[in-house]
Amino acid sequence: MPHDPYKALYLHVPFCVKRCGYCDFATSAVPADSSEIDAYVEDLSLQIRRKAKEGELGALETVYVGGGTPSHIGLARLSMLLYTLSLSMHLTPEVECTMEANPESLTERMVRDVWALGVNRLSIGVQSFDDDVLATLGRAHDADAARRAVAAAQTRFENVSVDLMCGIPGQSATSFEAGVREAVALGAAHVSVYPLTIEEHTPFYRAVLEGKLSEPDDDVEAEHMEIAARVLAGAGYERYEVASYARPGFQCRHNIAYWTGVPYLGLGRSAATMTQNAERRMRVQDGQVTDDLDARGMAAEDLMLGMRMTRGVSDEQVARATALLPDAPAVLDELAGEGLVAHEDARWCPTERGWLCGNDLYGALFDLAP
């Protein structure tokens, strides 16, 4: 269908040194020297060139190379991928270009070379600075490797993000707070905090069923998220979306694109693409349509996605949505009465309770267009 230009590009690298027990992403554990990776990178590079010829890469403002573990595939393959990208689009310093990396495979040489090839933001999957917690998660690195990876990243990159996890069985509040404080002390420009979720068909799910692993506790998760908010706010970070905090000027523009209805192109195994125009929004994954929304559905989804961000949605956006969704003001008033949103400075914003009860908040807004 005729569509608005894509503003964000996601490239999926679905390989890791090992699969963590909680992971349900489209990834596989493959040796770094596997020919499977070579074939995949060649195909992904071909997809990039094809989309460039079709004129789909001319308006990109953000690029995200995620996984999986992009750093696992090695510098030669990353160089091929990034060089292809630089030949296929205007990969200028104004384009936010993020690459994910894990501590066990990020080296100073890799940092130097991907920076030279146009990457300007690194996101490091630290998850914890506590070796016992890392062992529970089954990570391939220890705390010292995480510290070295952050230090290596900072030899070239000012914009370094650290991912942390909370609500992990056996993880104390003291341990989690120490990890958040260490991320701050190391100088991370951006910190994301994700609660552990137990997904079906994962080793962690089976371990819970067999009584070998405790289920994550909602109260512990809430306590940890409150610790993160307190410590990071005190250190000058702004919480700009439900799971992410940034120093001024270091918000992840690619993250924001997902929550603000920006069309995005996904290339690689299981990467999702969102295509839209004024009347229709479609998401496609592996050739299958996963969402097909009309204008009413788009308006409801935009209200819902806006609540993923601290700034919420403006009165103007609500007024536009109300033209298609007459019940929107009443639903927002009801959510405010339940303490899930607040209205201030001409904006409807999520509360901390709203984020903790996200299913209720997001569901009420999305259901405006059943």
Coordinates of C-alpha atoms in Angstrom, one line a residue:
M1 CA 0.0 0.0 0.0
P2 CA 1.2 3.6 -0.4
H3 CA 2.8 4.6 2.9
D4 CA 4.6 7.2 4.8
P5 CA 8.4 7.1 4.7
Y6 CA 10.2 4.8 7.2
K7 CA 12.0 6.8 9.8
A8 CA 13.5 4.0 11.8
L9 CA 15.4 0.8 10.8
Y10 CA 15.8 -2.3 12.9
L11 CA 18.4 -5.0 11.8
H12 CA 18.1 -8.3 13.6
V13 CA 21.1 -10.4 14.3
P14 CA 19.7 -13.5 15.9
F15 CA 22.8 -15.2 17.2
C16 CA 24.2 -15.6 20.7
V17 CA 27.0 -17.5 22.4
K18 CA 24.3 -19.2 24.4
R19 CA 20.6 -18.9 25.0
C20 CA 19.7 -17.6 28.4
G21 CA 17.1 -19.6 30.3
Y22 CA 14.5 -16.8 30.3
C23 CA 14.9 -15.8 26.6
D24 CA 12.0 -16.3 24.2
F25 CA 13.3 -14.1 21.4
A26 CA 14.0 -15.4 17.9
T27 CA 17.6 -16.2 18.6
S28 CA 19.9 -19.3 18.5
A29 CA 23.1 -20.3 20.1
V30 CA 25.6 -20.7 17.3
P31 CA 29.5 -20.8 17.4
A32 CA 31.0 -17.6 16.3
D33 CA 32.8 -19.3 13.4
S34 CA 29.6 -20.9 12.0
S35 CA 29.0 -20.7 8.3
E36 CA 25.3 -20.1 9.2
I37 CA 26.2 -16.6 10.4
D38 CA 28.1 -15.9 7.2
A39 CA 25.1 -16.8 5.1
Y40 CA 22.8 -14.8 7.3
V41 CA 24.9 -11.6 7.2
E42 CA 25.2 -11.9 3.4
D43 CA 21.4 -12.2 3.1
L44 CA 20.8 -9.4 5.5
S45 CA 23.2 -7.2 3.5
L46 CA 21.3 -8.1 0.3
Q47 CA 18.1 -7.1 2.0
I48 CA 19.6 -3.7 2.9
R49 CA 20.8 -3.1 -0.7
R50 CA 17.4 -4.1 -2.1
K51 CA 15.5 -1.7 0.2
A52 CA 17.9 1.1 -0.7
K53 CA 17.2 0.5 -4.4
E54 CA 13.4 0.6 -3.7
G55 CA 14.0 4.0 -2.1
E56 CA 12.9 2.9 1.4
L57 CA 16.0 4.1 3.3
G58 CA 16.1 7.8 2.3
A59 CA 14.3 9.2 5.3
L60 CA 15.8 7.2 8.2
E61 CA 16.5 9.0 11.4
T62 CA 17.5 6.0 13.6
V63 CA 19.1 2.6 13.1
Y64 CA 19.1 -0.2 15.7
V65 CA 21.3 -3.3 15.2
G66 CA 19.8 -5.7 17.8
G67 CA 19.6 -9.3 18.6
G68 CA 20.5 -11.7 19.7
T69 CA 24.0 -10.4 20.3
P70 CA 25.4 -8.4 17.4
S71 CA 28.9 -8.4 19.0
H72 CA 28.9 -12.2 19.0
I73 CA 29.2 -12.4 15.2
G74 CA 32.6 -10.7 15.2
L75 CA 34.2 -7.7 13.7
A76 CA 34.6 -8.8 10.1
R77 CA 30.9 -9.6 9.7
L78 CA 29.8 -6.4 11.6
S79 CA 32.1 -4.4 9.3
M80 CA 30.5 -5.9 6.2
L81 CA 27.0 -5.2 7.6
L82 CA 27.8 -1.6 8.6
Y83 CA 29.7 -0.9 5.4
T84 CA 26.7 -2.1 3.4
L85 CA 24.5 0.2 5.5
S86 CA 26.7 3.2 5.0
L87 CA 26.7 2.7 1.2
S88 CA 22.9 2.3 1.2
M89 CA 21.7 5.3 3.3
H90 CA 22.9 8.7 4.6
L91 CA 24.5 7.3 7.8
T92 CA 25.4 10.8 9.1
P93 CA 26.3 11.7 12.7
E94 CA 22.7 13.1 12.9
V95 CA 21.3 9.5 12.5
E96 CA 21.2 7.7 15.8
C97 CA 22.8 4.3 15.1
T98 CA 22.7 1.9 18.0
M99 CA 24.4 -1.5 18.3
E100 CA 23.7 -4.0 21.0
A101 CA 26.6 -5.8 22.6
N102 CA 27.3 -8.2 25.4
P103 CA 30.3 -8.0 27.7
E104 CA 31.8 -11.4 26.8
S105 CA 32.2 -10.4 23.1
L106 CA 32.8 -6.6 23.1
T107 CA 36.4 -5.7 22.7
E108 CA 38.2 -2.3 22.4
R109 CA 39.1 -3.0 18.8
M110 CA 35.4 -3.7 18.0
V111 CA 34.5 -0.5 19.8
R112 CA 37.0 1.5 17.7
D113 CA 36.0 0.0 14.4
V114 CA 32.2 0.1 14.7
W115 CA 32.5 3.7 15.8
A116 CA 34.5 4.4 12.7
L117 CA 31.8 2.7 10.6
G118 CA 29.0 5.0 11.9
V119 CA 27.7 3.5 15.1
N120 CA 27.3 6.3 17.6
R121 CA 25.5 4.5 20.5
L122 CA 26.2 1.2 22.2
S123 CA 23.7 -0.7 24.4
I124 CA 25.4 -3.2 26.7
G125 CA 23.5 -6.2 28.1
V126 CA 25.0 -6.1 31.6
Q127 CA 21.8 -7.2 33.5
S128 CA 23.5 -7.2 36.9
F129 CA 26.8 -6.5 38.5
D130 CA 26.3 -9.3 41.0
D131 CA 28.0 -12.6 40.0
D132 CA 25.4 -14.7 41.9
V133 CA 22.5 -13.0 40.0
L134 CA 24.4 -13.4 36.7
A135 CA 24.8 -17.1 37.5
T136 CA 21.0 -17.5 38.2
L137 CA 20.3 -15.8 34.8
G138 CA 22.8 -18.1 33.1
R139 CA 24.7 -15.2 31.5
A140 CA 28.0 -15.8 29.7
H141 CA 29.9 -13.0 31.6
D142 CA 30.7 -12.0 35.1
A143 CA 30.6 -8.7 36.8
D144 CA 34.2 -7.8 36.1
A145 CA 33.6 -8.5 32.4
A146 CA 30.7 -6.1 32.5
R147 CA 32.8 -3.4 34.0
R148 CA 35.5 -3.9 31.4
A149 CA 32.9 -3.8 28.6
V150 CA 31.5 -0.4 29.8
A151 CA 35.0 1.0 30.1
A152 CA 35.9 -0.3 26.6
A153 CA 32.8 1.3 25.1
Q154 CA 33.6 4.6 26.7
T155 CA 37.0 4.8 24.9
R156 CA 35.1 5.9 21.9
F157 CA 31.4 6.4 22.8
E158 CA 29.8 9.1 24.9
N159 CA 26.4 7.5 24.4
V160 CA 26.6 4.2 26.2
S161 CA 23.5 2.5 27.6
V162 CA 23.5 -0.2 30.3
D163 CA 20.6 -2.8 30.5
L164 CA 19.8 -4.1 34.0
M165 CA 17.2 -6.7 35.1
C166 CA 15.2 -6.8 38.4
G167 CA 12.8 -9.1 40.2
I168 CA 15.1 -12.0 39.7
P169 CA 14.6 -14.9 42.2
G170 CA 17.2 -14.5 44.9
Q171 CA 18.1 -10.9 44.0
S172 CA 18.0 -8.7 47.1
A173 CA 17.0 -5.1 47.1
T174 CA 20.5 -4.3 48.3
S175 CA 22.1 -6.2 45.4
F176 CA 19.8 -4.5 42.9
E177 CA 20.4 -1.0 44.3
A178 CA 24.2 -1.6 44.3
G179 CA 23.9 -2.5 40.6
V180 CA 22.0 0.7 39.7
R181 CA 24.5 2.8 41.6
E182 CA 27.4 1.0 39.8
A183 CA 25.9 1.8 36.4
V184 CA 25.7 5.5 37.5
A185 CA 29.3 5.4 38.9
L186 CA 30.6 4.0 35.6
G187 CA 29.1 6.9 33.8
A188 CA 26.4 5.3 31.7
A189 CA 24.5 7.9 29.7
H190 CA 21.4 5.7 29.6
V191 CA 20.0 2.9 31.9
S192 CA 17.2 0.6 31.1
V193 CA 15.6 -1.6 33.8
Y194 CA 13.6 -4.6 32.8
P195 CA 11.7 -6.9 35.2
L196 CA 12.3 -10.6 34.7
T197 CA 9.3 -12.2 33.0
I198 CA 8.7 -16.0 32.8
E199 CA 7.7 -16.8 29.2
E200 CA 6.2 -20.1 28.1
H201 CA 8.5 -22.7 26.4
T202 CA 11.6 -21.4 28.1
P203 CA 13.9 -23.3 30.5
F204 CA 12.9 -20.9 33.3
Y205 CA 9.2 -21.7 32.6
R206 CA 9.9 -25.4 33.0
A207 CA 11.9 -24.7 36.1
V208 CA 9.1 -22.8 37.7
L209 CA 6.6 -25.6 36.9
E210 CA 9.0 -28.2 38.4
G211 CA 9.5 -26.1 41.6
K212 CA 13.2 -25.5 40.8
L213 CA 12.8 -21.8 40.5
S214 CA 10.6 -19.3 42.3
E215 CA 8.2 -17.2 40.3
P216 CA 9.1 -13.5 40.2
D217 CA 7.3 -11.6 43.0
D218 CA 5.2 -8.6 41.8
D219 CA 5.9 -6.7 45.1
V220 CA 9.7 -7.3 44.8
E221 CA 9.6 -6.1 41.2
A222 CA 7.7 -3.0 42.2
E223 CA 10.2 -2.4 45.0
H224 CA 13.1 -2.7 42.6
M225 CA 11.6 -0.4 40.1
E226 CA 11.0 2.2 42.8
I227 CA 14.7 1.8 43.8
A228 CA 15.8 2.4 40.2
A229 CA 13.5 5.5 39.9
R230 CA 14.9 7.0 43.2
V231 CA 18.5 6.3 42.6
L232 CA 18.6 7.4 39.0
A233 CA 16.5 10.5 39.5
G234 CA 18.9 11.4 42.3
A235 CA 21.8 11.1 40.0
G236 CA 20.3 13.4 37.3
Y237 CA 18.7 10.8 35.0
E238 CA 15.3 11.5 33.5
R239 CA 12.8 8.7 33.3
Y240 CA 11.4 9.2 29.8
E241 CA 9.6 5.9 29.3
V242 CA 8.4 3.0 31.5
A243 CA 11.8 1.1 31.5
S244 CA 14.4 3.7 30.6
Y245 CA 16.3 6.6 32.1
A246 CA 18.7 9.0 30.4
R247 CA 21.0 11.8 31.2
P248 CA 19.9 15.1 29.5
G249 CA 20.3 14.7 25.7
F250 CA 20.7 10.9 25.7
Q251 CA 17.2 9.6 25.4
C252 CA 17.0 6.7 22.9
R253 CA 15.4 8.2 19.8
H254 CA 14.8 4.7 18.4
N255 CA 12.8 3.7 21.5
I256 CA 10.8 6.9 21.2
A257 CA 10.0 6.1 17.6
Y258 CA 8.2 2.9 18.6
W259 CA 6.0 4.7 21.1
T260 CA 5.1 7.7 18.9
G261 CA 3.7 6.0 15.8
V262 CA 6.8 6.4 13.7
P263 CA 6.9 4.0 10.7
Y264 CA 9.7 1.5 11.1
L265 CA 11.3 -1.1 8.8
G266 CA 12.6 -4.4 10.2
L267 CA 15.1 -6.5 8.3
G268 CA 16.2 -10.0 9.3
R269 CA 14.7 -13.0 10.9
S270 CA 11.5 -12.2 12.9
A271 CA 12.1 -8.5 12.6
A272 CA 8.8 -6.5 12.5
T273 CA 7.9 -3.8 10.1
M274 CA 5.3 -1.1 10.7
T275 CA 3.9 0.5 7.6
Q276 CA 1.2 3.2 7.7
N277 CA -0.6 6.0 6.0
A278 CA -3.4 8.3 7.2
E279 CA -6.0 5.5 7.0
R280 CA -4.2 2.3 7.8
R281 CA -1.4 0.8 9.9
M282 CA 0.0 -2.7 9.3
R283 CA 2.6 -4.7 11.0
V284 CA 4.3 -7.6 9.2
Q285 CA 6.7 -10.2 10.7
D286 CA 8.2 -12.9 8.6
G287 CA 5.8 -12.2 5.8
Q288 CA 2.7 -12.5 8.0
V289 CA 0.4 -9.6 8.9
T290 CA 0.3 -9.4 12.7
D291 CA -1.7 -6.1 12.9
D292 CA -4.0 -4.4 10.5
L293 CA -5.6 -1.2 12.0
D294 CA -7.9 1.3 10.5
A295 CA -7.9 5.0 11.5
R296 CA -9.9 4.3 14.7
G297 CA -7.5 1.5 15.7
M298 CA -4.5 3.7 15.0
A299 CA -5.9 6.5 17.2
A300 CA -6.5 4.0 20.1
E301 CA -3.1 2.5 19.7
D302 CA -1.4 5.9 19.7
L303 CA -3.1 6.8 23.0
M304 CA -2.0 3.4 24.5
L305 CA 1.6 3.7 23.2
G306 CA 1.8 7.3 24.4
M307 CA 1.3 6.0 28.0
R308 CA 4.6 4.1 27.7
M309 CA 6.3 7.5 28.0
T310 CA 6.5 9.8 30.9
R311 CA 5.2 12.7 28.8
G312 CA 2.0 10.8 28.0
V313 CA -0.3 12.3 25.4
S314 CA -1.3 16.0 24.9
D315 CA -4.8 17.4 25.1
E316 CA -4.5 18.1 21.4
Q317 CA -3.9 14.4 20.6
V318 CA -6.8 13.4 22.8
A319 CA -9.0 15.9 21.0
R320 CA -8.0 14.4 17.6
A321 CA -8.6 10.9 18.9
T322 CA -12.0 11.8 20.3
A323 CA -13.2 12.7 16.8
L324 CA -12.9 9.0 16.0
L325 CA -13.2 7.6 19.6
P326 CA -16.0 9.5 21.4
D327 CA -15.5 7.6 24.6
A328 CA -11.8 8.6 25.0
P329 CA -12.4 11.5 27.4
A330 CA -14.6 9.4 29.7
V331 CA -12.1 6.5 29.7
L332 CA -9.3 8.8 30.6
D333 CA -11.4 10.3 33.4
E334 CA -12.1 6.8 34.7
L335 CA -8.4 5.9 34.6
A336 CA -7.6 9.1 36.5
G337 CA -10.1 8.1 39.1
E338 CA -8.3 4.7 39.5
G339 CA -5.0 6.5 39.9
L340 CA -3.5 5.2 36.7
V341 CA -3.2 8.5 34.9
A342 CA -3.0 12.2 35.9
H343 CA -3.9 15.3 34.0
E344 CA -1.5 18.2 34.3
D345 CA -0.1 20.9 32.1
A346 CA -2.5 20.0 29.3
R347 CA -1.3 16.4 29.1
W348 CA -2.5 13.1 30.3
C349 CA 0.4 11.2 31.8
P350 CA 0.8 7.7 33.3
T351 CA 1.4 7.5 37.1
E352 CA 3.7 5.0 38.7
R353 CA 0.7 3.0 39.6
G354 CA -0.4 3.1 36.0
W355 CA 2.9 1.6 34.9
L356 CA 2.8 -1.1 37.6
C357 CA -0.8 -1.9 36.4
G358 CA 0.1 -1.5 32.8
N359 CA -2.2 -4.2 31.5
D360 CA -5.2 -2.3 32.9
L361 CA -4.0 1.0 31.6
Y362 CA -3.0 -0.1 28.1
G363 CA -6.0 -2.4 27.7
A364 CA -8.5 0.3 28.5
L365 CA -7.1 2.6 25.9
F366 CA -6.6 0.0 23.2
D367 CA -10.2 -1.3 23.7
L368 CA -11.5 2.1 22.7
A369 CA -11.5 0.6 19.1
P370 CA -12.5 -3.0 19.6

